[in-house]
Backbone atoms as SQL, in Angstrom:
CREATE TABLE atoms (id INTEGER PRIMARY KEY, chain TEXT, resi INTEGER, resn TEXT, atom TEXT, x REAL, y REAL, z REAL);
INSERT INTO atoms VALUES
  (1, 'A', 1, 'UNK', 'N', 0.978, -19.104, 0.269),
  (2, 'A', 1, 'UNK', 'CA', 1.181, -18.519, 1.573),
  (3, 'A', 1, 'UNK', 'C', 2.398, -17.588, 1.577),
  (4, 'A', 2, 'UNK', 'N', 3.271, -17.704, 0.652),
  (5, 'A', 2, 'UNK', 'CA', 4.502, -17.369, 0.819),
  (6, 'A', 2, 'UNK', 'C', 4.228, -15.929, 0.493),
  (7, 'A', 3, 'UNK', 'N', 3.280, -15.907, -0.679),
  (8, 'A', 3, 'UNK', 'CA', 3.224, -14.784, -1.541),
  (9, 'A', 3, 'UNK', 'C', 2.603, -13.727, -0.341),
  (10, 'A', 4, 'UNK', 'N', 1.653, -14.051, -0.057),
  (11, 'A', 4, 'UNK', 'CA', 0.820, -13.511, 1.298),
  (12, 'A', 4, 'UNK', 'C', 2.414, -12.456, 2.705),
  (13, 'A', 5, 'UNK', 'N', 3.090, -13.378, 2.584),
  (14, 'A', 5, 'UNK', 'CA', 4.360, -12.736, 3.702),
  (15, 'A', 5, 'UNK', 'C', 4.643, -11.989, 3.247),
  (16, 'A', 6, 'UNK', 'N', 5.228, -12.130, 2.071),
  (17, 'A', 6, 'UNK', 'CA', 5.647, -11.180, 0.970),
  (18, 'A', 6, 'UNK', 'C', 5.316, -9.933, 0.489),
  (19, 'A', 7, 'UNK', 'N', 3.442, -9.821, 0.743),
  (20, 'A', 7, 'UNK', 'CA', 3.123, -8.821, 0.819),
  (21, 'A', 7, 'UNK', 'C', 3.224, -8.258, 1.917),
  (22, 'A', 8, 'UNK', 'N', 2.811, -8.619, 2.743),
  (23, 'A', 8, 'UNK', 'CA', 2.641, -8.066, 4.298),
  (24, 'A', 8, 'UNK', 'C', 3.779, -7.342, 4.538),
  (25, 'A', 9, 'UNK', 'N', 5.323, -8.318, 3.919),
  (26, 'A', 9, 'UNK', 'CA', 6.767, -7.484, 4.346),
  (27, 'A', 9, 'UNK', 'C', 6.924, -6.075, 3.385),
  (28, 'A', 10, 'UNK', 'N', 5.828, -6.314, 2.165),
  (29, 'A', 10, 'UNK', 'CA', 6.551, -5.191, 1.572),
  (30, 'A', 10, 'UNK', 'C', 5.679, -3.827, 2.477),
  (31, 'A', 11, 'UNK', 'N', 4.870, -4.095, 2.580),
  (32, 'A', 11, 'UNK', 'CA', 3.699, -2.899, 3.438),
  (33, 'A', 11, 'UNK', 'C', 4.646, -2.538, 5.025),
  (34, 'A', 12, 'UNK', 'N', 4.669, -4.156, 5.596),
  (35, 'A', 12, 'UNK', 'CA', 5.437, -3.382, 6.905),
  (36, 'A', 12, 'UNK', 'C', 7.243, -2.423, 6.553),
  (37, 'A', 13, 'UNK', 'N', 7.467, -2.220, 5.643),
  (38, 'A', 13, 'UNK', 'CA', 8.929, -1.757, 5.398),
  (39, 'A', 13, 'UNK', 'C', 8.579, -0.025, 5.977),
  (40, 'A', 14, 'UNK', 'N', 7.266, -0.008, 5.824),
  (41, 'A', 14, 'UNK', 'CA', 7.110, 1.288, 6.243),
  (42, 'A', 14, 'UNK', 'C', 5.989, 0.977, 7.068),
  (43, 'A', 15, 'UNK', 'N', 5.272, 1.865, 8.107),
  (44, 'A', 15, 'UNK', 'CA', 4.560, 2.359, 8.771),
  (45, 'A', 15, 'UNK', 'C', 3.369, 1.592, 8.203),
  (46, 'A', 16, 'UNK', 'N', 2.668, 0.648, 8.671),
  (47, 'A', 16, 'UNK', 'CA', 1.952, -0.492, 8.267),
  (48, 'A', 16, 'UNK', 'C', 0.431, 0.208, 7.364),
  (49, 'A', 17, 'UNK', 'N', 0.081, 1.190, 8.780),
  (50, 'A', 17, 'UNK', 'CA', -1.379, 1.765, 8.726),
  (51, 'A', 17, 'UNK', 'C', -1.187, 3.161, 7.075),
  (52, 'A', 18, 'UNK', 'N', 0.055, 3.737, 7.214),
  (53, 'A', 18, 'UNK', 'CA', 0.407, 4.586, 6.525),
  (54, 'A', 18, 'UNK', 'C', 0.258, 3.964, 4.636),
  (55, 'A', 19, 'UNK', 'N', 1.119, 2.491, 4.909),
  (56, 'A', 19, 'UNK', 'CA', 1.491, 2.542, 3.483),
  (57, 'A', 19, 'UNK', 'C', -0.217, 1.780, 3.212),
  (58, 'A', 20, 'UNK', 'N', -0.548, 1.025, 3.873),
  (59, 'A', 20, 'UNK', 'CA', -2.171, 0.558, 3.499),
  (60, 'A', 20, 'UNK', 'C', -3.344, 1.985, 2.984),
  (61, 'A', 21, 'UNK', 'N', -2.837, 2.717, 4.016),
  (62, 'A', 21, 'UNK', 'CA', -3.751, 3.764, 3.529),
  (63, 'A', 21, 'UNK', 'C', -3.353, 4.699, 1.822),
  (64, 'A', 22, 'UNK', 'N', -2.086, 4.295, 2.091),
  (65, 'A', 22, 'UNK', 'CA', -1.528, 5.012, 0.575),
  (66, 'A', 22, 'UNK', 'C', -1.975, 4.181, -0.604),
  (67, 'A', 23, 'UNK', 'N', -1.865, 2.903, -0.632),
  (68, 'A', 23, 'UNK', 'CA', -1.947, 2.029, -1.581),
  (69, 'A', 23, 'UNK', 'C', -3.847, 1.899, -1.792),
  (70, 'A', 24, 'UNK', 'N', -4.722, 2.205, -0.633),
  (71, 'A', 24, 'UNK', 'CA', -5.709, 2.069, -0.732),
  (72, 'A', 24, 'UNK', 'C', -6.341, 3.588, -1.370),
  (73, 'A', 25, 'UNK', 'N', -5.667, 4.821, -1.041),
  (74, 'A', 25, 'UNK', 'CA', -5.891, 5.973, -1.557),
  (75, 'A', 25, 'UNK', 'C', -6.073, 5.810, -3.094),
  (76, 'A', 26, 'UNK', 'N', -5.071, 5.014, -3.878),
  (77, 'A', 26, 'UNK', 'CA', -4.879, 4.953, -5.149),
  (78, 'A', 26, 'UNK', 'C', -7.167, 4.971, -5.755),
  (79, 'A', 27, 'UNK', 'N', -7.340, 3.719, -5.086),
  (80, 'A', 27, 'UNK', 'CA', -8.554, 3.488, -5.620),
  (81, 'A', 27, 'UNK', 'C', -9.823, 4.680, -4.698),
  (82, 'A', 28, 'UNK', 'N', -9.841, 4.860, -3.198),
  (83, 'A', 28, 'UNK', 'CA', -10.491, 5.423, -2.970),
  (84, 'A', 28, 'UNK', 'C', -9.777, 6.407, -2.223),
  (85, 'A', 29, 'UNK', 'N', -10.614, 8.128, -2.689),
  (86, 'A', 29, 'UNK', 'CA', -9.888, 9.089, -1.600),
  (87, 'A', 29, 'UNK', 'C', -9.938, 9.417, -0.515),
  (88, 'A', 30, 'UNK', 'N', -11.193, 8.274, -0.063),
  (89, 'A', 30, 'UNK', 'CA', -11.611, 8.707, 1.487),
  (90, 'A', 30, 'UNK', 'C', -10.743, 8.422, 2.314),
  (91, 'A', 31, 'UNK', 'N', -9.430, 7.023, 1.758),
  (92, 'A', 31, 'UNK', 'CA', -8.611, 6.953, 2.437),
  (93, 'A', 31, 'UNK', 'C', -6.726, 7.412, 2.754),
  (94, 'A', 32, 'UNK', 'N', -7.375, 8.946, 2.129),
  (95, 'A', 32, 'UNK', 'CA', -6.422, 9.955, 2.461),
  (96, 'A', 32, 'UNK', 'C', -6.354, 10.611, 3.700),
  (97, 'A', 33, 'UNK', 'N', -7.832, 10.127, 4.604),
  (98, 'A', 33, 'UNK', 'CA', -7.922, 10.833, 5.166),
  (99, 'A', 33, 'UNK', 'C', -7.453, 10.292, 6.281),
  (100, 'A', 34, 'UNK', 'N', -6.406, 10.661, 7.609),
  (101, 'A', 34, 'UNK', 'CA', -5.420, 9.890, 8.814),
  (102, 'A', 34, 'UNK', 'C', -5.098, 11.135, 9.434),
  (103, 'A', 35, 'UNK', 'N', -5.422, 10.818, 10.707),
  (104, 'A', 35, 'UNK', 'CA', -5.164, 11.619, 12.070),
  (105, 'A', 35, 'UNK', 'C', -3.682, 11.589, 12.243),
  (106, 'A', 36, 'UNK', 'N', -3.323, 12.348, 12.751),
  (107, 'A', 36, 'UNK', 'CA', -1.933, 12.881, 13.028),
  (108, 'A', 36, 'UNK', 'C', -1.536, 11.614, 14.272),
  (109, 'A', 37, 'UNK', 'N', -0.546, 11.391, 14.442),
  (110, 'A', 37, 'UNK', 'CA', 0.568, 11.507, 14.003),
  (111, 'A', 37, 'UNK', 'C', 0.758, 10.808, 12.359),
  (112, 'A', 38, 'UNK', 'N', -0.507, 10.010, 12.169),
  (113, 'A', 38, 'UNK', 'CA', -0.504, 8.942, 10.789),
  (114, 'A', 38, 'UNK', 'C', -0.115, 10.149, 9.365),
  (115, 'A', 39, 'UNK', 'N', 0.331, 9.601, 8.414),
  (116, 'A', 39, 'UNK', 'CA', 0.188, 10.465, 7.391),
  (117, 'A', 39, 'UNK', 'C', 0.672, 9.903, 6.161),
  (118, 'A', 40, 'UNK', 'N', 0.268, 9.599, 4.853),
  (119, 'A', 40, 'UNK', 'CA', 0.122, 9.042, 3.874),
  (120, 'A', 40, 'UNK', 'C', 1.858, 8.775, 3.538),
  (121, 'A', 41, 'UNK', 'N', 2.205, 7.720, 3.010),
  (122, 'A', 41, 'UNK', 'CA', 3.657, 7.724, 2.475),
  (123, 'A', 41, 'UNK', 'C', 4.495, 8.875, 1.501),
  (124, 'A', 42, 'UNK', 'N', 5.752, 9.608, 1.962),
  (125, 'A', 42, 'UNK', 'CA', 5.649, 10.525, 1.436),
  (126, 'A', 42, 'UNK', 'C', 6.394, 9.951, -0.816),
  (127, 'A', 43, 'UNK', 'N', 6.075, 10.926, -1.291),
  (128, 'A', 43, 'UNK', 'CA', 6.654, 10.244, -3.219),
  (129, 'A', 43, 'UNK', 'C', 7.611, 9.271, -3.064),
  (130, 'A', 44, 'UNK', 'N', 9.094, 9.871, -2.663),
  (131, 'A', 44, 'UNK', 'CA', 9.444, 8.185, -3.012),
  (132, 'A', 44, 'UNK', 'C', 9.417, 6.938, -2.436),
  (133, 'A', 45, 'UNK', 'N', 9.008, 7.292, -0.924),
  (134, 'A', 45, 'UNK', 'CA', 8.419, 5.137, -0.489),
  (135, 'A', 45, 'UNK', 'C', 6.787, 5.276, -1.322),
  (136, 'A', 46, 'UNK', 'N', 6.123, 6.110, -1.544),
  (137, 'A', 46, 'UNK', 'CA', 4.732, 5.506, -2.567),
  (138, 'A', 46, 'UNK', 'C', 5.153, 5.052, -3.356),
  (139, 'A', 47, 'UNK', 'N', 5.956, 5.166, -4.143),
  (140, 'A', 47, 'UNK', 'CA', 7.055, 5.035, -5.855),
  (141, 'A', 47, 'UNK', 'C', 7.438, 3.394, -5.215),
  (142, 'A', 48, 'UNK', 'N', 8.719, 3.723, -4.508),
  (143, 'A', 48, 'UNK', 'CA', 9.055, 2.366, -3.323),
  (144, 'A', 48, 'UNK', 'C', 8.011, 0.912, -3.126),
  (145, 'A', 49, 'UNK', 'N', 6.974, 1.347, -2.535),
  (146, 'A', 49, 'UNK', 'CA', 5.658, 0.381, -1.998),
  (147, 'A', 49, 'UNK', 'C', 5.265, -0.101, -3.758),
  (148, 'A', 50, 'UNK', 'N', 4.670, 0.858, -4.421),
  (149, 'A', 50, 'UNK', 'CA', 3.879, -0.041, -5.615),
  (150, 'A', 50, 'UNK', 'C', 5.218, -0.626, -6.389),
  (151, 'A', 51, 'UNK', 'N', 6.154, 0.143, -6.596),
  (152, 'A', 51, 'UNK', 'CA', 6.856, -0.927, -7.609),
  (153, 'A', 51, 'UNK', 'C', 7.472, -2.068, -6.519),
  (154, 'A', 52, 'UNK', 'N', 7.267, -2.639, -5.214),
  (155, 'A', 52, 'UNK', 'CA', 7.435, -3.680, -4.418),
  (156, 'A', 52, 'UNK', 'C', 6.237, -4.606, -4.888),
  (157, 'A', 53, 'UNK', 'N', 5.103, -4.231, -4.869),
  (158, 'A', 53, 'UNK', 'CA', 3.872, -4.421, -5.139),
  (159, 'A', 53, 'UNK', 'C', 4.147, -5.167, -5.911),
  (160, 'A', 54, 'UNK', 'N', 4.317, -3.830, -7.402),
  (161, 'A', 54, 'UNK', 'CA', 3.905, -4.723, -8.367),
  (162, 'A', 54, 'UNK', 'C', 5.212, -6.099, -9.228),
  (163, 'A', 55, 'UNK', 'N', 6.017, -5.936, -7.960),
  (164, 'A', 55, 'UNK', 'CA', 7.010, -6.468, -8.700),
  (165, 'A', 55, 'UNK', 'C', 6.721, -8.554, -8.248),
  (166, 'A', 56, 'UNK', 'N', 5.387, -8.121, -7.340),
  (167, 'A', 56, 'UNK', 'CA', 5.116, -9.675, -6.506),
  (168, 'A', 56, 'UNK', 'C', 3.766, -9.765, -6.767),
  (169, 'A', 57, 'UNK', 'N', 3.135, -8.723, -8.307),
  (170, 'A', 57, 'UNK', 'CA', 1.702, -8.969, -8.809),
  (171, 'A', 57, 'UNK', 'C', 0.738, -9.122, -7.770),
  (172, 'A', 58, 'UNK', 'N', 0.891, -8.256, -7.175),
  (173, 'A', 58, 'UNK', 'CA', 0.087, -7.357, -6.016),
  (174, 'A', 58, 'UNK', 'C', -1.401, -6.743, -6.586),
  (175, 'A', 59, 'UNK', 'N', -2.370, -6.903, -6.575),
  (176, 'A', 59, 'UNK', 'CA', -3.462, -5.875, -6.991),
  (177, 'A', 59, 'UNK', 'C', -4.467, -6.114, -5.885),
  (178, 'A', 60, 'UNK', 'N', -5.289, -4.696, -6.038),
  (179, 'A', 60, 'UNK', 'CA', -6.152, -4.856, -5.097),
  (180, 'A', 60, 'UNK', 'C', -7.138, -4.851, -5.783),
  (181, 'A', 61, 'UNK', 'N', -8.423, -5.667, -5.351),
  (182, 'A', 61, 'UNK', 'CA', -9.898, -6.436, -5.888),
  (183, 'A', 61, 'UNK', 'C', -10.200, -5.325, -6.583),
  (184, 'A', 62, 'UNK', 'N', -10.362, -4.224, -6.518),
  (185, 'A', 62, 'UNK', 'CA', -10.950, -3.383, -7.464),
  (186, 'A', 62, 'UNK', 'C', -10.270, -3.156, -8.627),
  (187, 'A', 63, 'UNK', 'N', -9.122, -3.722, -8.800),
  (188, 'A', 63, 'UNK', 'CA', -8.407, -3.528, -10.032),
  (189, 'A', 63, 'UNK', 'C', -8.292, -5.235, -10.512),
  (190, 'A', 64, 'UNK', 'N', -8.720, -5.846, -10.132),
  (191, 'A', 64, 'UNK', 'CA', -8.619, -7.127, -11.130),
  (192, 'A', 64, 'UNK', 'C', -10.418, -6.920, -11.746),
  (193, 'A', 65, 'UNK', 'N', -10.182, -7.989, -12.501),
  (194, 'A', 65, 'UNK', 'CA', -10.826, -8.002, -14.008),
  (195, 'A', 65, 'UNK', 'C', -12.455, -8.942, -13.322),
  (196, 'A', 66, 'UNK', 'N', -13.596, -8.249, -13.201),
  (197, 'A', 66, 'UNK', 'CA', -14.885, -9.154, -12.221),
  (198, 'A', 66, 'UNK', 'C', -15.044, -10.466, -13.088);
């Protein structure tokens, strides 16, 4: 459960909908796509967010092993 907060805090450090959509962009590009005022995390919180990520072995289902 803990790990679960953990993620959630590293995503809310920024703009909740923003950094989900950034981290989800990685795998698909449809989710580049965000109405204004929204807009993808700019290089260094993306840089910021995954190495938070991956520093709490963060992956998303399409990148673990079926």
């Amino acid at each position: 459960n803990q790990k679960l907060v953990d993620v959630r805090t590293a995503f809310e450090k920024y703009n909740l909908i923003s950094s989900l959509h950034t981290f989800l962009s990685k795998d698909d590009k449809i989710y580049r796509n965000l109405l204004p005022p929204l807009s993808l995390l700019n290089d260094s919180d993306e840089k910021k967010l995954m190495q938070d990520l991956k520093n709490l072995s963060f992956k998303s289902n399409s990148q673990m092993a079926a």
